[in-house]
Amino acid sequence: MVFGGIDRIFRELQAIKVGDLMEVETAPLMFAVIFDPVAAKHVTDHRLARRDTLRGDADRVVAEFPRGAITLKSIWFPVHRDRATELPIWDGEAARREGNPTRTWSRHVVVDPSGADEPTSGAIDELIDGVHHVPLDAFIYRTLTSRDEVLAAQRVARDPTLAIGDYVILVGMHISTKEIPDWVWTTVWWHDRPDEGQYAAGRPASLEGAARSYLLDITFSANQRDGTPHAMMNPYLEARFPDGVHSNCLSCHRRAGFGTLEYLPVTRGDTAPDDPYFADKVQTDMVWSLALEAR
Ligand code: HEC
């Protein structure tokens, strides 16, 4: 663990300011940030998770992560082992000015963990009153097995009844891989009709089981070829931001820097290296958790 602390097993989506109101996510979405061994070693070797390192950085930019580094942001949703759970589903609704938090989404599925011991085909075909009822193994999921995990999940989901033996299902994941200097930005999210639409295209036939139920999008840049801003987001994380539906991973992560308190509002397009925005910051090679953790 790069940062340590059981409070980082699951974390809550931050409350954000929308106009004069605070927007608080009402669904029990929980996230975690994970560094692969290459990325973690880089953070440790250069002492990047430490405030004094970043504060004293005369170059105003940290040592670049090595090729092969991977960072992840996983998004989990708790499911009681003895009860059906409603999961909001994103169908690409029009952007609302105040953002599109999950409670505004028009559809949900019911995740039914009964029969979790008998593997199903992962097929999603049961419709009850127009609502898909989905078995647990249509998701990548795991069982809560330790007290620390349960405590973290109880706190973030605001659900004191979660217990050892309950599940967390993976509803989405952000993946950044340092294959190119600006990283490659990939995101996946669960959908009950994973074979429809542009985000279903190109899924390799070799993917099996629950992995086939996730849609995927990927980007290498903040702009499209014609120079106009490119939108690319994960509905479970970014749709709730004002203009989040039009957000772009790289556009926001470019601005990751020690000395920044805010990653919002959503910006579009790229920020140039000589932009005054960077003048009072130490850039953290596009890794936000470093910038925020050390503040
Ligand atoms: C408006 C800003 C914003 C946008 C847009 C955004 N992110 Fe992030 N991202 C963050 C912040 C802030 C964190 C740090 C969370 C924390 O540790 O509190 C983060 C964390 C991450 C992490 C963990 C490593 C790190 O940088 O801390 C990954 C991987 C990631 N995001 C990928 C993506 C991908 C892929 C997309 C696009 C689909 C995306 N992000 C869109 C703000 C953004």
Short mmCIF file of C-alpha atoms and ligand atoms in Angstrom, two decimals:
data_model
loop_
_atom_site.label_atom_id
_atom_site.label_comp_id
_atom_site.label_asym_id
_atom_site.label_seq_id
_atom_site.Cartn_x
_atom_site.Cartn_y
_atom_site.Cartn_z
CA MET A 1 0.00 0.00 0.00
CA VAL A 2 1.53 3.27 -1.09
CA PHE A 3 -0.23 5.53 1.37
CA GLY A 4 -1.22 3.07 4.08
CA GLY A 5 -4.20 3.29 6.40
CA ILE A 6 -7.36 1.25 6.52
CA ASP A 7 -9.38 4.30 5.62
CA ARG A 8 -8.03 3.81 2.12
CA ILE A 9 -9.48 0.31 1.61
CA PHE A 10 -12.68 1.91 0.37
CA ARG A 11 -13.17 5.63 0.04
CA GLU A 12 -16.21 7.77 -0.46
CA LEU A 13 -16.78 9.95 -3.51
CA GLN A 14 -16.02 13.45 -2.37
CA ALA A 15 -18.86 15.87 -1.79
CA ILE A 16 -18.57 18.64 -4.37
CA LYS A 17 -19.86 22.15 -4.61
CA VAL A 18 -22.50 22.75 -7.25
CA GLY A 19 -23.52 26.39 -7.26
CA ASP A 20 -24.38 27.17 -3.65
CA LEU A 21 -25.19 23.54 -2.79
CA MET A 22 -23.09 20.58 -1.79
CA GLU A 23 -23.59 17.56 -4.04
CA VAL A 24 -23.29 14.34 -2.05
CA GLU A 25 -23.39 10.98 -3.83
CA THR A 26 -26.35 9.05 -2.46
CA ALA A 27 -25.55 5.61 -3.89
CA PRO A 28 -23.10 3.51 -1.84
CA LEU A 29 -20.30 3.85 -4.40
CA MET A 30 -16.85 3.19 -2.96
CA PHE A 31 -13.51 3.66 -4.66
CA ALA A 32 -9.92 2.62 -4.12
CA VAL A 33 -6.68 3.77 -5.75
CA ILE A 34 -4.14 1.07 -6.52
CA PHE A 35 -0.54 1.37 -7.72
CA ASP A 36 1.05 -1.63 -9.43
CA PRO A 37 4.52 -2.66 -8.14
CA VAL A 38 6.32 -0.53 -10.78
CA ALA A 39 4.34 2.61 -9.91
CA ALA A 40 4.54 1.89 -6.16
CA LYS A 41 8.32 1.47 -6.29
CA HIS A 42 8.65 4.77 -8.12
CA VAL A 43 6.63 6.54 -5.42
CA THR A 44 8.72 4.94 -2.66
CA ASP A 45 12.11 5.44 -4.38
CA HIS A 46 11.42 9.14 -4.95
CA ARG A 47 9.51 9.61 -1.69
CA LEU A 48 6.64 11.12 -3.65
CA ALA A 49 3.91 10.43 -1.11
CA ARG A 50 5.64 12.83 1.28
CA ARG A 51 4.75 16.42 1.65
CA ASP A 52 8.32 17.55 2.33
CA THR A 53 9.54 15.97 -0.93
CA LEU A 54 6.93 17.70 -3.03
CA ARG A 55 7.17 20.99 -1.22
CA GLY A 56 10.92 21.15 -1.69
CA ASP A 57 10.90 20.19 -5.37
CA ALA A 58 12.84 22.91 -7.16
CA ASP A 59 12.10 21.48 -10.62
CA ARG A 60 8.37 21.93 -10.05
CA VAL A 61 7.78 18.55 -11.63
CA VAL A 62 8.37 15.16 -10.02
CA ALA A 63 10.51 12.39 -11.55
CA GLU A 64 8.54 10.88 -14.42
CA PHE A 65 7.00 7.46 -13.77
CA PRO A 66 8.78 4.68 -15.68
CA ARG A 67 7.29 2.92 -18.68
CA GLY A 68 5.20 0.02 -17.43
CA ALA A 69 3.77 1.85 -14.41
CA ILE A 70 0.03 1.25 -13.90
CA THR A 71 -2.40 3.06 -11.65
CA LEU A 72 -5.98 2.02 -11.05
CA LYS A 73 -9.09 3.49 -9.52
CA SER A 74 -11.60 0.74 -8.82
CA ILE A 75 -15.26 1.41 -8.03
CA TRP A 76 -17.21 -0.98 -5.84
CA PHE A 77 -20.84 -1.33 -4.79
CA PRO A 78 -21.87 -3.40 -1.74
CA VAL A 79 -24.38 -6.24 -2.08
CA HIS A 80 -25.80 -7.95 1.01
CA ARG A 81 -25.59 -11.73 0.75
CA ASP A 82 -29.22 -12.14 1.82
CA ARG A 83 -30.94 -9.34 -0.05
CA ALA A 84 -31.49 -7.97 -3.54
CA THR A 85 -29.73 -4.67 -4.29
CA GLU A 86 -30.65 -2.00 -6.83
CA LEU A 87 -27.80 -0.78 -9.00
CA PRO A 88 -28.26 2.41 -11.09
CA ILE A 89 -27.46 1.93 -14.79
CA TRP A 90 -26.13 4.63 -17.10
CA ASP A 91 -27.86 4.81 -20.47
CA GLY A 92 -26.11 7.92 -21.73
CA GLU A 93 -28.67 10.51 -20.63
CA ALA A 94 -28.31 14.12 -21.78
CA ALA A 95 -25.95 16.22 -19.66
CA ARG A 96 -27.68 18.26 -16.95
CA ARG A 97 -26.15 21.58 -15.99
CA GLU A 98 -25.91 20.46 -12.34
CA GLY A 99 -24.28 17.17 -13.32
CA ASN A 100 -25.81 13.69 -13.60
CA PRO A 101 -25.45 11.96 -10.20
CA THR A 102 -26.71 8.36 -10.04
CA ARG A 103 -30.04 9.32 -8.45
CA THR A 104 -31.01 11.13 -11.67
CA TRP A 105 -30.38 8.08 -13.88
CA SER A 106 -33.55 6.65 -15.34
CA ARG A 107 -32.91 2.93 -14.97
CA HIS A 108 -31.58 0.35 -12.56
CA VAL A 109 -31.07 -3.41 -12.36
CA VAL A 110 -31.59 -5.65 -9.37
CA VAL A 111 -28.55 -7.65 -8.29
CA ASP A 112 -29.77 -10.90 -6.79
CA PRO A 113 -27.13 -12.77 -4.80
CA SER A 114 -29.32 -15.79 -4.07
CA GLY A 115 -27.76 -18.88 -5.57
CA ALA A 116 -24.31 -17.29 -5.43
CA ASP A 117 -22.90 -20.74 -4.63
CA GLU A 118 -24.07 -22.19 -7.92
CA PRO A 119 -22.31 -20.57 -10.84
CA THR A 120 -24.68 -19.38 -13.56
CA SER A 121 -23.62 -18.63 -17.10
CA GLY A 122 -23.46 -15.00 -16.01
CA ALA A 123 -26.34 -14.47 -18.43
CA ILE A 124 -28.56 -11.48 -17.85
CA ASP A 125 -31.93 -12.50 -19.11
CA GLU A 126 -34.46 -12.37 -16.33
CA LEU A 127 -36.87 -9.45 -16.66
CA ILE A 128 -39.30 -8.78 -13.80
CA ASP A 129 -41.65 -5.82 -14.33
CA GLY A 130 -39.27 -4.53 -16.96
CA VAL A 131 -36.27 -4.60 -14.61
CA HIS A 132 -33.32 -6.88 -15.25
CA HIS A 133 -32.54 -9.24 -12.37
CA VAL A 134 -28.90 -10.10 -12.49
CA PRO A 135 -26.92 -12.83 -10.73
CA LEU A 136 -23.84 -11.94 -8.73
CA ASP A 137 -21.48 -13.63 -11.15
CA ALA A 138 -22.46 -11.25 -13.94
CA PHE A 139 -19.98 -9.01 -12.08
CA ILE A 140 -16.39 -9.26 -11.05
CA TYR A 141 -16.95 -9.37 -7.31
CA ARG A 142 -15.41 -10.40 -4.04
CA THR A 143 -16.54 -11.31 -0.57
CA LEU A 144 -15.82 -9.07 2.40
CA THR A 145 -13.57 -11.25 4.55
CA SER A 146 -11.81 -9.02 7.07
CA ARG A 147 -12.96 -6.74 9.83
CA ASP A 148 -11.03 -3.82 8.36
CA GLU A 149 -12.77 -4.22 5.01
CA VAL A 150 -16.18 -4.42 6.65
CA LEU A 151 -15.52 -1.34 8.77
CA ALA A 152 -14.34 0.60 5.72
CA ALA A 153 -17.39 -0.49 3.69
CA GLN A 154 -19.81 0.30 6.54
CA ARG A 155 -18.40 3.79 6.85
CA VAL A 156 -18.30 4.67 3.16
CA ALA A 157 -21.64 3.07 2.27
CA ARG A 158 -23.20 4.50 5.45
CA ASP A 159 -24.55 1.02 6.11
CA PRO A 160 -23.78 -0.44 9.56
CA THR A 161 -25.49 -3.70 8.61
CA LEU A 162 -22.76 -4.77 6.17
CA ALA A 163 -20.95 -7.80 7.55
CA ILE A 164 -18.31 -10.39 6.79
CA GLY A 165 -19.69 -12.63 4.04
CA ASP A 166 -21.39 -9.78 2.15
CA TYR A 167 -20.12 -8.89 -1.29
CA VAL A 168 -18.70 -5.96 -3.19
CA ILE A 169 -19.24 -5.91 -6.95
CA LEU A 170 -16.94 -4.08 -9.34
CA VAL A 171 -19.06 -1.53 -11.19
CA GLY A 172 -16.18 0.20 -12.91
CA MET A 173 -12.46 0.79 -13.10
CA HIS A 174 -10.11 3.50 -14.36
CA ILE A 175 -6.80 2.25 -15.68
CA SER A 176 -3.80 4.47 -16.53
CA THR A 177 -0.79 2.82 -18.08
CA LYS A 178 2.49 4.60 -18.72
CA GLU A 179 3.03 3.31 -22.24
CA ILE A 180 3.48 6.84 -23.56
CA PRO A 181 4.57 10.01 -21.71
CA ASP A 182 0.96 11.22 -21.26
CA TRP A 183 -0.21 7.75 -20.12
CA VAL A 184 -2.96 5.75 -21.84
CA TRP A 185 -6.38 6.37 -20.26
CA THR A 186 -8.85 3.49 -20.17
CA THR A 187 -12.08 3.08 -18.31
CA VAL A 188 -14.59 0.24 -18.00
CA TRP A 189 -18.04 0.17 -16.47
CA TRP A 190 -20.72 -2.45 -16.01
CA HIS A 191 -23.84 -2.57 -18.17
CA ASP A 192 -26.65 -5.09 -18.47
CA ARG A 193 -26.60 -4.75 -22.27
CA PRO A 194 -22.87 -4.97 -22.78
CA ASP A 195 -23.10 -5.99 -26.42
CA GLU A 196 -24.79 -2.82 -27.64
CA GLY A 197 -23.42 0.52 -28.76
CA GLN A 198 -20.03 2.07 -29.45
CA TYR A 199 -18.45 1.09 -26.11
CA ALA A 200 -19.10 -2.60 -26.81
CA ALA A 201 -17.14 -2.53 -30.07
CA GLY A 202 -13.96 -4.54 -30.44
CA ARG A 203 -14.25 -6.67 -27.30
CA PRO A 204 -11.90 -9.64 -27.79
CA ALA A 205 -13.63 -13.01 -28.10
CA SER A 206 -11.12 -14.43 -25.64
CA LEU A 207 -12.62 -12.43 -22.75
CA GLU A 208 -14.77 -14.77 -20.72
CA GLY A 209 -17.42 -14.67 -18.01
CA ALA A 210 -18.18 -11.50 -16.08
CA ALA A 211 -15.47 -9.56 -17.90
CA ARG A 212 -17.78 -9.57 -20.94
CA SER A 213 -20.33 -7.42 -19.08
CA TYR A 214 -18.19 -4.30 -19.04
CA LEU A 215 -18.15 -1.49 -21.59
CA LEU A 216 -14.83 0.18 -22.37
CA ASP A 217 -13.55 3.53 -23.59
CA ILE A 218 -9.98 4.67 -24.10
CA THR A 219 -8.16 7.90 -24.94
CA PHE A 220 -4.64 9.19 -25.49
CA SER A 221 -5.44 12.87 -25.60
CA ALA A 222 -7.63 15.71 -24.37
CA ASN A 223 -8.52 16.80 -27.89
CA GLN A 224 -9.79 15.07 -30.97
CA ARG A 225 -7.79 15.12 -34.21
CA ASP A 226 -9.58 18.25 -35.37
CA GLY A 227 -8.49 20.06 -32.21
CA THR A 228 -11.89 20.14 -30.51
CA PRO A 229 -12.11 18.80 -26.93
CA HIS A 230 -12.71 15.12 -26.59
CA ALA A 231 -15.10 13.75 -23.93
CA MET A 232 -14.28 10.48 -22.20
CA MET A 233 -15.59 9.49 -18.80
CA ASN A 234 -16.84 6.78 -16.48
CA PRO A 235 -20.47 7.42 -15.51
CA TYR A 236 -20.07 6.08 -11.95
CA LEU A 237 -17.33 8.61 -11.19
CA GLU A 238 -17.47 11.66 -13.42
CA ALA A 239 -21.09 12.03 -14.59
CA ARG A 240 -21.96 13.67 -11.25
CA PHE A 241 -19.66 16.65 -11.89
CA PRO A 242 -21.21 19.69 -13.56
CA ASP A 243 -20.25 19.15 -17.23
CA GLY A 244 -18.81 15.78 -16.15
CA VAL A 245 -20.45 14.04 -19.09
CA HIS A 246 -18.09 16.12 -21.27
CA SER A 247 -15.04 15.61 -19.08
CA ASN A 248 -11.84 13.94 -20.22
CA CYS A 249 -9.36 11.98 -18.11
CA LEU A 250 -6.25 13.57 -19.49
CA SER A 251 -7.65 17.08 -19.46
CA CYS A 252 -8.18 16.86 -15.69
CA HIS A 253 -5.14 14.71 -14.81
CA ARG A 254 -2.77 17.03 -16.69
CA ARG A 255 -3.53 19.56 -13.96
CA ALA A 256 -2.54 17.26 -11.10
CA GLY A 257 -0.11 19.20 -8.98
CA PHE A 258 0.94 19.61 -5.41
CA GLY A 259 -0.42 22.99 -4.36
CA THR A 260 -3.83 22.40 -5.96
CA LEU A 261 -6.77 22.09 -3.65
CA GLU A 262 -9.41 21.64 -6.31
CA TYR A 263 -9.62 19.31 -9.28
CA LEU A 264 -12.93 20.87 -10.31
CA PRO A 265 -14.49 22.52 -12.23
CA VAL A 266 -14.24 20.24 -15.26
CA THR A 267 -11.91 21.75 -17.85
CA ARG A 268 -11.98 20.92 -21.54
CA GLY A 269 -9.02 20.50 -23.87
CA ASP A 270 -5.43 20.50 -22.66
CA THR A 271 -3.51 22.91 -20.41
CA ALA A 272 -0.21 24.11 -21.94
CA PRO A 273 3.01 23.53 -19.96
CA ASP A 274 3.59 27.28 -19.68
CA ASP A 275 0.07 28.00 -18.47
CA PRO A 276 0.03 30.26 -15.37
CA TYR A 277 -2.01 27.51 -13.66
CA PHE A 278 1.22 25.57 -13.07
CA ALA A 279 3.22 28.52 -11.72
CA ASP A 280 2.63 27.74 -8.04
CA LYS A 281 2.42 23.94 -8.31
CA VAL A 282 4.64 20.89 -8.43
CA GLN A 283 3.33 18.65 -11.20
CA THR A 284 2.94 15.02 -10.18
CA ASP A 285 3.17 13.39 -13.64
CA MET A 286 -0.63 13.43 -13.96
CA VAL A 287 -1.19 11.37 -10.80
CA TRP A 288 -3.85 13.15 -8.75
CA SER A 289 -3.74 11.08 -5.59
CA LEU A 290 -0.12 12.13 -5.02
CA ALA A 291 -1.00 15.78 -5.39
CA LEU A 292 -3.98 15.54 -3.05
CA GLU A 293 -2.45 13.21 -0.50
CA ALA A 294 0.55 15.41 0.15
CA ARG A 295 -1.37 18.67 0.52
C1 HEC B 1 -12.26 16.37 -13.10
C2 HEC B 1 -11.12 15.62 -12.74
C3 HEC B 1 -10.94 14.16 -13.12
C4 HEC B 1 -11.34 13.51 -14.27
C5 HEC B 1 -12.15 14.06 -15.42
C6 HEC B 1 -10.82 12.17 -14.18
N1 HEC B 1 -10.13 12.01 -13.00
FE1 HEC B 1 -9.04 10.37 -12.47
N2 HEC B 1 -8.74 11.18 -10.62
C7 HEC B 1 -9.10 12.46 -10.25
C8 HEC B 1 -8.75 12.67 -8.87
C9 HEC B 1 -8.97 13.94 -8.08
C10 HEC B 1 -8.16 11.46 -8.42
C11 HEC B 1 -7.59 11.16 -7.03
C12 HEC B 1 -8.56 10.46 -6.12
C13 HEC B 1 -8.05 10.49 -4.71
O1 HEC B 1 -7.04 9.83 -4.42
O2 HEC B 1 -8.67 11.17 -3.91
C14 HEC B 1 -8.15 10.56 -9.56
C15 HEC B 1 -7.58 9.28 -9.55
C16 HEC B 1 -7.42 8.50 -10.68
C17 HEC B 1 -6.61 7.31 -10.77
C18 HEC B 1 -5.70 6.76 -9.67
C19 HEC B 1 -4.28 7.35 -9.87
C20 HEC B 1 -4.23 8.85 -9.60
O3 HEC B 1 -4.05 9.64 -10.54
O4 HEC B 1 -4.43 9.23 -8.44
C21 HEC B 1 -6.73 6.83 -12.04
C22 HEC B 1 -6.07 5.59 -12.62
C23 HEC B 1 -7.63 7.72 -12.74
N3 HEC B 1 -8.02 8.73 -11.90
C24 HEC B 1 -7.98 7.56 -14.07
C25 HEC B 1 -8.91 8.36 -14.72
C26 HEC B 1 -9.49 8.05 -16.01
C27 HEC B 1 -9.14 6.82 -16.85
C28 HEC B 1 -10.36 9.05 -16.29
C29 HEC B 1 -11.23 9.22 -17.50
C30 HEC B 1 -12.12 8.17 -17.85
C31 HEC B 1 -10.30 10.00 -15.18
N4 HEC B 1 -9.42 9.54 -14.25
C32 HEC B 1 -11.02 11.20 -15.14
C33 HEC B 1 -9.68 13.42 -11.04
C34 HEC B 1 -10.19 13.20 -12.33
#
